[in-house]
């Protein structure tokens, strides 16, 4: 039995599967053609997914930005602070897989509402934590909502997007991660400038609930894509973990988990430890760290948009290979800048943020295209978040090695993750131009 997921191409007798065909529906051209193609309902879905993922990012980065203050307040070593990230990402695998099943069973929009409420509540709870252990538990529970947000939102928008523009449409959704990251960096700079560090980290967590009000309002106006809704209603096998491990999808599931592990292992290593690296190894102040992060985040935002465009032009796999190689090279360059050359550190922050974000732009379209509608949420939620959980080991390794290697030296582990991503692509098909059935 074939291990390749169903595509829109035909299988010739005794021959390989033909490349997936492009959409037969008319599509708009021009820089904003992807947005026009979504239609009014699709644009509302895009706005809801964009806002939700920005909030997801904001809530995630409240902890890495507050890491130094937390370590001082609770008297933590590098290994204990790295554990904050690991537990959240590991639990997010559970939350993401559950959210995917829920999305297949009750709809995309309802599942999105559940994820927002979950991570907003537990982000606020983190601000009230009296002990390290309590904060660790709340951070883990935050991961239940954090894990499902991107996968479900990406599927919702992917099912509205045209095949021709799906990559850049999902890349635009992905760019909201940089928007939330930037907002967190701005709030961090202001809060830690005007409040004592022992209170400032708590305020950071408390602010994580505020944008949820806007997202809830947006999502009251959003509906699931009609075609996908009809397909889900007609399917008797929707939302089933066993389906994504049957022979027809097993190969796809295993290699997609490996792909997600590599890319997210590299990404979260950097996202977690670069603020600490800038302060501890490079000796930057709060304002200085914020300035350097501005270059990193600006690069990330443009990387998401550029990667979305290139994944439609080059194909899903070529885009990932290109930016995996560039991301690994950027990490090695960034962490080997000699002492005293902080100006070069500032300049290299832009390509580092650009490359490690551009590789994600194709994920929303690629993973959505690998699975049929009935198990799209389950497949994408499970593979993306299981990869995130396994990749979470990388930040913890950096934490335990930082005391002997230094944070900069330990960050090299991030480059290894991108190598795994390239290997994973050997077992996955190209899906550019595929219609979602």
CSV table of C-alpha atoms in Angstrom, one decimal:
chain,number,residue,atom,x,y,z
A,1,UNK,CA,0.0,0.0,0.0
A,2,UNK,CA,1.3,3.5,-0.8
A,3,UNK,CA,2.6,5.5,2.1
A,4,UNK,CA,2.1,8.8,0.3
A,5,UNK,CA,-0.9,10.9,1.5
A,6,UNK,CA,-3.7,11.4,-1.0
A,7,UNK,CA,-3.0,14.2,-3.5
A,8,UNK,CA,-5.0,15.8,-6.3
A,9,UNK,CA,-2.7,14.3,-8.9
A,10,UNK,CA,-3.6,11.0,-10.6
A,11,UNK,CA,-1.6,7.7,-10.2
A,12,UNK,CA,-0.6,6.1,-13.4
A,13,UNK,CA,-0.8,2.3,-13.6
A,14,UNK,CA,2.6,1.0,-12.7
A,15,UNK,CA,4.0,4.5,-12.4
A,16,UNK,CA,4.6,7.3,-9.9
A,17,UNK,CA,2.1,9.8,-8.8
A,18,UNK,CA,1.9,12.9,-11.0
A,19,UNK,CA,2.6,16.3,-9.4
A,20,UNK,CA,-0.4,17.8,-7.7
A,21,UNK,CA,-2.3,20.1,-10.0
A,22,UNK,CA,-2.8,23.8,-9.4
A,23,UNK,CA,-6.2,25.3,-8.5
A,24,UNK,CA,-8.7,25.3,-11.4
A,25,UNK,CA,-10.5,28.3,-9.8
A,26,UNK,CA,-9.6,31.8,-11.1
A,27,UNK,CA,-7.1,33.5,-8.7
A,28,UNK,CA,-6.2,37.1,-8.2
A,29,UNK,CA,-2.9,38.5,-9.2
A,30,UNK,CA,-0.7,41.3,-7.7
A,31,UNK,CA,0.8,41.8,-4.3
A,32,UNK,CA,-2.5,41.6,-2.5
A,33,UNK,CA,-4.1,38.9,-4.7
A,34,UNK,CA,-3.8,36.4,-1.9
A,35,UNK,CA,-5.9,38.6,0.4
A,36,UNK,CA,-8.6,39.2,-2.2
A,37,UNK,CA,-8.9,35.5,-2.9
A,38,UNK,CA,-9.9,34.8,0.7
A,39,UNK,CA,-13.2,36.6,0.3
A,40,UNK,CA,-15.0,38.4,3.1
A,41,UNK,CA,-15.4,35.3,5.3
A,42,UNK,CA,-11.8,34.2,4.7
A,43,UNK,CA,-10.5,37.7,5.6
A,44,UNK,CA,-12.3,37.6,8.9
A,45,UNK,CA,-10.8,34.1,9.5
A,46,UNK,CA,-7.4,35.5,8.6
A,47,UNK,CA,-7.8,38.5,11.1
A,48,UNK,CA,-8.9,36.1,13.9
A,49,UNK,CA,-6.0,33.7,13.3
A,50,UNK,CA,-3.5,36.5,13.0
A,51,UNK,CA,-4.6,38.2,16.2
A,52,UNK,CA,-4.7,34.8,18.1
A,53,UNK,CA,-1.2,33.8,17.0
A,54,UNK,CA,0.2,37.3,17.9
A,55,UNK,CA,-1.3,36.8,21.4
A,56,UNK,CA,0.1,33.3,21.5
A,57,UNK,CA,3.6,34.8,20.8
A,58,UNK,CA,3.2,37.6,23.3
A,59,UNK,CA,2.3,35.2,26.1
A,60,UNK,CA,5.1,32.8,25.2
A,61,UNK,CA,7.8,35.5,25.2
A,62,UNK,CA,6.8,36.9,28.6
A,63,UNK,CA,8.9,34.2,30.2
A,64,UNK,CA,12.1,34.3,28.1
A,65,UNK,CA,12.2,38.1,28.5
A,66,UNK,CA,11.8,37.8,32.2
A,67,UNK,CA,14.1,34.9,32.6
A,68,UNK,CA,17.0,36.8,34.3
A,69,UNK,CA,14.6,38.4,36.8
A,70,UNK,CA,12.9,35.0,37.6
A,71,UNK,CA,16.3,33.3,38.1
A,72,UNK,CA,17.3,36.0,40.6
A,73,UNK,CA,13.9,36.1,42.4
A,74,UNK,CA,13.7,32.3,42.9
A,75,UNK,CA,17.5,31.6,43.1
A,76,UNK,CA,17.6,29.4,40.0
A,77,UNK,CA,20.5,27.9,38.0
A,78,UNK,CA,20.5,27.7,34.2
A,79,UNK,CA,19.2,24.2,34.1
A,80,UNK,CA,16.1,25.1,36.2
A,81,UNK,CA,15.3,28.2,34.0
A,82,UNK,CA,15.7,26.1,30.9
A,83,UNK,CA,13.1,23.7,32.3
A,84,UNK,CA,10.5,26.4,32.1
A,85,UNK,CA,10.6,26.2,28.4
A,86,UNK,CA,10.8,22.5,28.2
A,87,UNK,CA,7.8,21.7,30.3
A,88,UNK,CA,5.6,24.3,28.4
A,89,UNK,CA,6.7,22.8,25.1
A,90,UNK,CA,6.3,19.2,26.2
A,91,UNK,CA,2.8,19.8,27.5
A,92,UNK,CA,2.0,21.8,24.4
A,93,UNK,CA,2.3,18.6,22.5
A,94,UNK,CA,-0.6,17.2,24.4
A,95,UNK,CA,-2.6,20.4,24.1
A,96,UNK,CA,-1.9,20.7,20.4
A,97,UNK,CA,-2.8,17.1,19.6
A,98,UNK,CA,-6.1,17.5,21.6
A,99,UNK,CA,-6.9,20.8,19.9
A,100,UNK,CA,-6.4,19.1,16.5
A,101,UNK,CA,-8.9,16.4,17.4
A,102,UNK,CA,-11.3,18.9,18.7
A,103,UNK,CA,-11.0,21.0,15.5
A,104,UNK,CA,-11.9,17.9,13.4
A,105,UNK,CA,-14.8,17.1,15.6
A,106,UNK,CA,-16.5,20.4,16.6
A,107,UNK,CA,-14.9,22.8,14.1
A,108,UNK,CA,-11.9,25.0,13.7
A,109,UNK,CA,-13.3,28.3,15.2
A,110,UNK,CA,-14.6,26.6,18.4
A,111,UNK,CA,-11.3,24.9,18.9
A,112,UNK,CA,-9.5,28.3,18.5
A,113,UNK,CA,-11.7,29.9,21.2
A,114,UNK,CA,-10.8,27.1,23.6
A,115,UNK,CA,-7.0,27.5,23.0
A,116,UNK,CA,-7.1,31.3,23.6
A,117,UNK,CA,-9.0,31.1,26.8
A,118,UNK,CA,-6.7,28.3,28.1
A,119,UNK,CA,-3.4,30.0,27.6
A,120,UNK,CA,-4.6,33.5,28.6
A,121,UNK,CA,-5.9,32.1,32.0
A,122,UNK,CA,-2.7,30.3,32.8
A,123,UNK,CA,-0.4,33.1,31.7
A,124,UNK,CA,-2.1,35.4,34.2
A,125,UNK,CA,-1.8,32.6,36.8
A,126,UNK,CA,1.9,32.6,36.3
A,127,UNK,CA,2.1,36.1,37.6
A,128,UNK,CA,0.6,35.0,40.9
A,129,UNK,CA,3.0,32.1,41.4
A,130,UNK,CA,4.5,32.1,44.9
A,131,UNK,CA,7.2,29.5,44.3
A,132,UNK,CA,9.3,28.1,41.5
A,133,UNK,CA,7.4,24.8,41.5
A,134,UNK,CA,4.0,26.6,41.2
A,135,UNK,CA,5.3,28.7,38.3
A,136,UNK,CA,6.5,25.6,36.6
A,137,UNK,CA,3.1,24.0,36.9
A,138,UNK,CA,1.3,27.1,35.6
A,139,UNK,CA,3.7,27.4,32.7
A,140,UNK,CA,3.1,23.8,31.8
A,141,UNK,CA,-0.7,24.3,31.9
A,142,UNK,CA,-0.3,27.4,29.7
A,143,UNK,CA,1.2,25.0,27.1
A,144,UNK,CA,-2.2,23.2,26.8
A,145,UNK,CA,-3.6,26.3,25.0
A,146,UNK,CA,-0.3,27.4,23.5
A,147,UNK,CA,0.1,24.1,21.6
A,148,UNK,CA,-3.2,24.3,19.7
A,149,UNK,CA,-3.4,27.9,18.6
A,150,UNK,CA,-1.1,27.8,15.6
A,151,UNK,CA,-2.1,24.5,14.2
A,152,UNK,CA,-5.9,25.1,14.3
A,153,UNK,CA,-5.6,28.7,13.1
A,154,UNK,CA,-3.4,27.7,10.2
A,155,UNK,CA,-5.9,25.0,9.1
A,156,UNK,CA,-8.8,27.5,9.3
A,157,UNK,CA,-7.0,29.9,7.0
A,158,UNK,CA,-5.5,27.2,4.7
A,159,UNK,CA,-9.1,25.9,4.0
A,160,UNK,CA,-10.1,29.4,2.7
A,161,UNK,CA,-6.9,30.1,0.8
A,162,UNK,CA,-6.4,29.4,-2.9
A,163,UNK,CA,-3.8,26.7,-3.8
A,164,UNK,CA,-1.7,29.3,-5.7
A,165,UNK,CA,-1.5,31.7,-2.8
A,166,UNK,CA,-1.7,29.4,0.2
A,167,UNK,CA,2.0,29.6,1.1
A,168,UNK,CA,2.1,33.4,1.3
A,169,UNK,CA,-1.3,33.5,3.0
A,170,UNK,CA,-0.1,31.2,5.8
A,171,UNK,CA,3.2,33.1,5.8
A,172,UNK,CA,1.3,36.3,6.6
A,173,UNK,CA,-0.5,34.5,9.4
A,174,UNK,CA,2.9,33.3,10.7
A,175,UNK,CA,4.3,36.8,10.6
A,176,UNK,CA,2.0,37.7,13.5
A,177,UNK,CA,4.4,35.7,15.7
A,178,UNK,CA,6.9,38.5,15.2
A,179,UNK,CA,4.2,41.1,15.9
A,180,UNK,CA,3.5,39.5,19.3
A,181,UNK,CA,7.2,39.1,20.0
A,182,UNK,CA,7.8,42.8,19.2
A,183,UNK,CA,4.9,43.8,21.5
A,184,UNK,CA,6.3,41.7,24.3
A,185,UNK,CA,9.8,43.3,23.8
A,186,UNK,CA,8.3,46.8,24.0
A,187,UNK,CA,6.3,46.0,27.2
A,188,UNK,CA,9.3,44.3,28.7
A,189,UNK,CA,11.5,47.4,28.1
A,190,UNK,CA,8.9,49.7,29.6
A,191,UNK,CA,7.9,47.5,32.6
A,192,UNK,CA,11.5,46.7,33.6
A,193,UNK,CA,12.6,50.3,33.2
A,194,UNK,CA,9.9,51.6,35.6
A,195,UNK,CA,9.3,48.8,38.1
A,196,UNK,CA,11.5,46.8,40.4
A,197,UNK,CA,12.5,43.5,38.8
A,198,UNK,CA,10.7,41.5,41.6
A,199,UNK,CA,7.4,43.0,40.6
A,200,UNK,CA,8.1,43.6,36.9
A,201,UNK,CA,8.1,39.9,35.9
A,202,UNK,CA,4.7,39.4,37.5
A,203,UNK,CA,3.3,42.4,35.6
A,204,UNK,CA,4.6,40.9,32.4
A,205,UNK,CA,2.5,37.8,32.9
A,206,UNK,CA,-0.6,39.7,34.0
A,207,UNK,CA,-0.6,41.8,30.8
A,208,UNK,CA,-0.8,38.5,28.8
A,209,UNK,CA,-4.6,38.4,29.2
A,210,UNK,CA,-5.4,41.8,27.8
A,211,UNK,CA,-5.3,41.1,24.0
A,212,UNK,CA,-7.6,38.0,24.5
A,213,UNK,CA,-10.6,40.4,24.7
A,214,UNK,CA,-10.0,41.6,21.1
A,215,UNK,CA,-9.4,38.1,19.8
A,216,UNK,CA,-12.6,36.8,21.4
A,217,UNK,CA,-14.5,39.6,19.7
A,218,UNK,CA,-12.9,38.8,16.3
A,219,UNK,CA,-13.7,35.2,16.6
A,220,UNK,CA,-17.4,35.7,17.2
A,221,UNK,CA,-17.5,36.9,13.6
A,222,UNK,CA,-15.5,34.0,12.1
A,223,UNK,CA,-16.9,30.9,10.5
A,224,UNK,CA,-15.3,27.7,9.3
A,225,UNK,CA,-14.7,27.3,5.6
A,226,UNK,CA,-18.0,25.9,4.1
A,227,UNK,CA,-16.4,23.3,2.0
A,228,UNK,CA,-14.3,21.9,4.9
A,229,UNK,CA,-17.4,22.0,7.1
A,230,UNK,CA,-19.4,19.9,4.7
A,231,UNK,CA,-16.5,17.4,4.4
A,232,UNK,CA,-16.2,17.0,8.1
A,233,UNK,CA,-20.0,16.5,8.6
A,234,UNK,CA,-20.0,13.8,5.9
A,235,UNK,CA,-16.9,12.0,7.4
A,236,UNK,CA,-17.3,9.1,9.9
A,237,UNK,CA,-13.6,9.0,10.7
A,238,UNK,CA,-12.9,12.6,11.7
A,239,UNK,CA,-10.6,13.4,14.5
A,240,UNK,CA,-9.0,10.0,14.9
A,241,UNK,CA,-5.4,9.4,16.0
A,242,UNK,CA,-5.5,5.9,14.6
A,243,UNK,CA,-6.1,7.2,11.1
A,244,UNK,CA,-2.9,9.2,11.0
A,245,UNK,CA,-0.9,6.0,12.0
A,246,UNK,CA,-2.5,3.8,9.4
A,247,UNK,CA,-0.3,2.7,6.5
A,248,UNK,CA,-1.5,5.3,4.1
A,249,UNK,CA,-0.4,8.2,6.4
A,250,UNK,CA,2.1,6.6,8.8
A,251,UNK,CA,5.2,7.5,6.8
A,252,UNK,CA,4.0,11.1,6.5
A,253,UNK,CA,3.3,11.4,10.2
A,254,UNK,CA,6.7,10.0,11.3
A,255,UNK,CA,8.7,12.2,8.9
A,256,UNK,CA,6.6,15.3,9.6
A,257,UNK,CA,7.3,14.8,13.4
A,258,UNK,CA,11.1,14.7,12.6
A,259,UNK,CA,10.8,17.8,10.4
A,260,UNK,CA,9.0,19.7,13.2
A,261,UNK,CA,11.5,18.5,15.8
A,262,UNK,CA,14.4,19.8,13.9
A,263,UNK,CA,13.0,23.2,13.0
A,264,UNK,CA,11.5,23.9,16.4
A,265,UNK,CA,14.5,22.6,18.3
A,266,UNK,CA,16.6,25.1,16.5
A,267,UNK,CA,14.1,27.9,16.8
A,268,UNK,CA,13.2,27.5,20.5
A,269,UNK,CA,16.9,27.2,21.4
A,270,UNK,CA,17.4,30.7,20.1
A,271,UNK,CA,14.0,32.2,21.2
A,272,UNK,CA,14.7,31.0,24.8
A,273,UNK,CA,18.3,31.9,25.2
A,274,UNK,CA,19.2,34.8,23.0
A,275,UNK,CA,17.9,37.4,25.6
A,276,UNK,CA,20.0,35.7,28.3
A,277,UNK,CA,23.0,35.5,26.0
A,278,UNK,CA,22.8,39.2,25.3
A,279,UNK,CA,22.7,40.1,29.0
A,280,UNK,CA,25.0,37.5,30.5
A,281,UNK,CA,27.6,36.8,27.8
A,282,UNK,CA,27.6,40.2,26.1
A,283,UNK,CA,26.8,42.4,29.1
A,284,UNK,CA,23.9,44.4,27.6
A,285,UNK,CA,21.4,46.4,29.7
A,286,UNK,CA,17.7,46.0,29.6
A,287,UNK,CA,17.4,48.9,27.0
A,288,UNK,CA,20.4,47.5,25.1
A,289,UNK,CA,18.9,44.1,24.9
A,290,UNK,CA,15.6,45.6,23.7
A,291,UNK,CA,17.5,47.4,20.9
A,292,UNK,CA,19.3,44.3,19.8
A,293,UNK,CA,16.0,42.3,19.8
A,294,UNK,CA,14.5,45.0,17.6
A,295,UNK,CA,16.8,43.9,14.8
A,296,UNK,CA,16.2,40.3,15.4
A,297,UNK,CA,12.4,40.7,15.4
A,298,UNK,CA,12.4,43.0,12.4
A,299,UNK,CA,14.3,40.3,10.5
A,300,UNK,CA,11.8,37.7,11.8
A,301,UNK,CA,8.8,39.7,10.5
A,302,UNK,CA,10.2,40.1,7.0
A,303,UNK,CA,11.4,36.5,7.0
A,304,UNK,CA,7.9,35.2,7.6
A,305,UNK,CA,6.5,37.3,4.7
A,306,UNK,CA,9.4,36.5,2.4
A,307,UNK,CA,9.4,32.8,3.2
A,308,UNK,CA,5.6,32.7,2.5
A,309,UNK,CA,6.2,34.1,-1.0
A,310,UNK,CA,9.2,31.8,-1.7
A,311,UNK,CA,7.3,28.7,-0.6
A,312,UNK,CA,4.8,29.3,-3.4
A,313,UNK,CA,7.5,30.1,-5.9
A,314,UNK,CA,10.2,27.4,-5.0
A,315,UNK,CA,8.0,24.8,-3.4
A,316,UNK,CA,7.5,23.7,0.2
A,317,UNK,CA,10.6,21.5,0.4
A,318,UNK,CA,13.1,23.8,-1.3
A,319,UNK,CA,12.1,26.7,0.9
A,320,UNK,CA,12.7,24.7,4.0
A,321,UNK,CA,16.1,23.4,2.8
A,322,UNK,CA,17.2,26.8,1.8
A,323,UNK,CA,16.5,28.4,5.2
A,324,UNK,CA,17.6,25.4,7.2
A,325,UNK,CA,21.1,25.9,5.8
A,326,UNK,CA,21.0,29.6,6.2
A,327,UNK,CA,19.7,29.4,9.8
A,328,UNK,CA,22.4,27.0,10.9
A,329,UNK,CA,25.1,29.3,9.3
A,330,UNK,CA,23.5,32.3,11.0
A,331,UNK,CA,23.6,30.7,14.5
A,332,UNK,CA,27.3,29.8,14.1
A,333,UNK,CA,28.2,33.3,12.9
A,334,UNK,CA,26.1,35.0,15.7
A,335,UNK,CA,27.6,33.0,18.5
A,336,UNK,CA,31.2,33.3,17.4
A,337,UNK,CA,31.4,37.1,17.2
A,338,UNK,CA,34.5,38.2,19.2
A,339,UNK,CA,34.2,40.2,22.4
A,340,UNK,CA,33.9,43.9,21.9
A,341,UNK,CA,32.3,43.6,18.5
A,342,UNK,CA,28.7,44.2,19.6
A,343,UNK,CA,28.1,46.4,16.6
A,344,UNK,CA,28.5,43.3,14.4
A,345,UNK,CA,26.2,41.4,16.8
A,346,UNK,CA,23.5,44.1,16.2
A,347,UNK,CA,23.9,43.7,12.4
A,348,UNK,CA,23.8,39.9,12.4
A,349,UNK,CA,20.6,39.9,14.5
A,350,UNK,CA,18.6,40.8,11.4
A,351,UNK,CA,19.6,37.8,9.1
A,352,UNK,CA,19.4,35.5,12.1
A,353,UNK,CA,15.8,36.5,12.8
A,354,UNK,CA,15.0,36.5,9.0
A,355,UNK,CA,16.3,33.0,8.3
A,356,UNK,CA,15.0,31.2,11.4
A,357,UNK,CA,11.5,32.6,10.8
A,358,UNK,CA,11.3,32.2,7.0
A,359,UNK,CA,11.7,28.5,7.4
A,360,UNK,CA,8.4,28.4,9.3
A,361,UNK,CA,6.4,30.2,6.6
A,362,UNK,CA,5.8,27.1,4.6
A,363,UNK,CA,4.7,25.0,7.6
A,364,UNK,CA,1.1,26.1,7.6
A,365,UNK,CA,0.5,25.2,4.0
A,366,UNK,CA,2.8,22.2,3.9
A,367,UNK,CA,1.3,20.4,6.9
A,368,UNK,CA,-2.3,21.2,5.8
A,369,UNK,CA,-1.7,19.7,2.4
A,370,UNK,CA,-0.2,16.5,3.8
A,371,UNK,CA,-3.5,15.4,5.4
A,372,UNK,CA,-7.1,15.0,4.2
A,373,UNK,CA,-9.8,17.2,5.6
A,374,UNK,CA,-11.2,14.6,8.0
A,375,UNK,CA,-8.0,14.3,10.0
A,376,UNK,CA,-6.2,17.5,9.0
A,377,UNK,CA,-6.5,19.0,12.5
A,378,UNK,CA,-5.4,15.8,14.1
A,379,UNK,CA,-2.5,15.3,11.8
A,380,UNK,CA,-1.2,18.8,11.9
A,381,UNK,CA,-1.9,19.3,15.6
A,382,UNK,CA,-0.1,16.0,16.5
A,383,UNK,CA,3.0,16.3,14.2
A,384,UNK,CA,3.7,20.0,14.8
A,385,UNK,CA,3.4,19.8,18.6
A,386,UNK,CA,5.1,16.4,19.0
A,387,UNK,CA,8.0,17.9,17.2
A,388,UNK,CA,7.8,20.9,19.5
A,389,UNK,CA,7.9,18.7,22.5
A,390,UNK,CA,10.9,16.7,21.4
A,391,UNK,CA,12.6,19.9,20.2
A,392,UNK,CA,12.1,21.3,23.7
A,393,UNK,CA,15.0,19.2,24.8
A,394,UNK,CA,17.3,21.5,23.0
A,395,UNK,CA,16.7,24.6,25.3
A,396,UNK,CA,17.2,22.4,28.4
A,397,UNK,CA,20.5,21.0,27.0
A,398,UNK,CA,21.6,24.6,26.5
A,399,UNK,CA,20.7,25.5,30.0
A,400,UNK,CA,22.6,22.6,31.6
A,401,UNK,CA,25.7,23.2,29.3
A,402,UNK,CA,25.6,27.0,29.7
A,403,UNK,CA,27.5,26.9,33.0
A,404,UNK,CA,30.5,25.1,31.5
A,405,UNK,CA,30.3,26.1,27.8
A,406,UNK,CA,28.7,29.6,28.2
A,407,UNK,CA,25.3,30.4,26.7
A,408,UNK,CA,26.9,31.3,23.3
A,409,UNK,CA,28.8,28.0,23.0
A,410,UNK,CA,25.8,25.9,23.9
A,411,UNK,CA,23.5,27.7,21.4
A,412,UNK,CA,25.3,25.7,18.7
A,413,UNK,CA,22.9,22.9,19.4
A,414,UNK,CA,20.3,24.9,17.6
A,415,UNK,CA,22.2,24.3,14.3
A,416,UNK,CA,21.9,20.5,14.8
A,417,UNK,CA,18.1,20.8,14.7
A,418,UNK,CA,18.1,22.4,11.3
A,419,UNK,CA,20.2,19.5,10.0
A,420,UNK,CA,17.5,17.1,11.2
A,421,UNK,CA,14.9,19.1,9.3
A,422,UNK,CA,16.7,18.6,6.0
A,423,UNK,CA,17.0,14.8,6.6
A,424,UNK,CA,13.2,14.6,7.3
A,425,UNK,CA,12.3,16.1,3.9
A,426,UNK,CA,13.7,13.0,2.2
A,427,UNK,CA,10.6,11.1,3.3
A,428,UNK,CA,8.0,13.7,2.4
A,429,UNK,CA,6.3,14.6,-0.9
A,430,UNK,CA,6.2,18.1,-2.5
A,431,UNK,CA,2.7,19.5,-2.2
A,432,UNK,CA,2.8,22.9,-3.9
A,433,UNK,CA,-0.4,23.6,-5.8
A,434,UNK,CA,-2.4,20.9,-4.1
A,435,UNK,CA,-6.2,21.5,-3.6
A,436,UNK,CA,-7.5,20.8,-0.2
A,437,UNK,CA,-10.2,18.2,-0.4
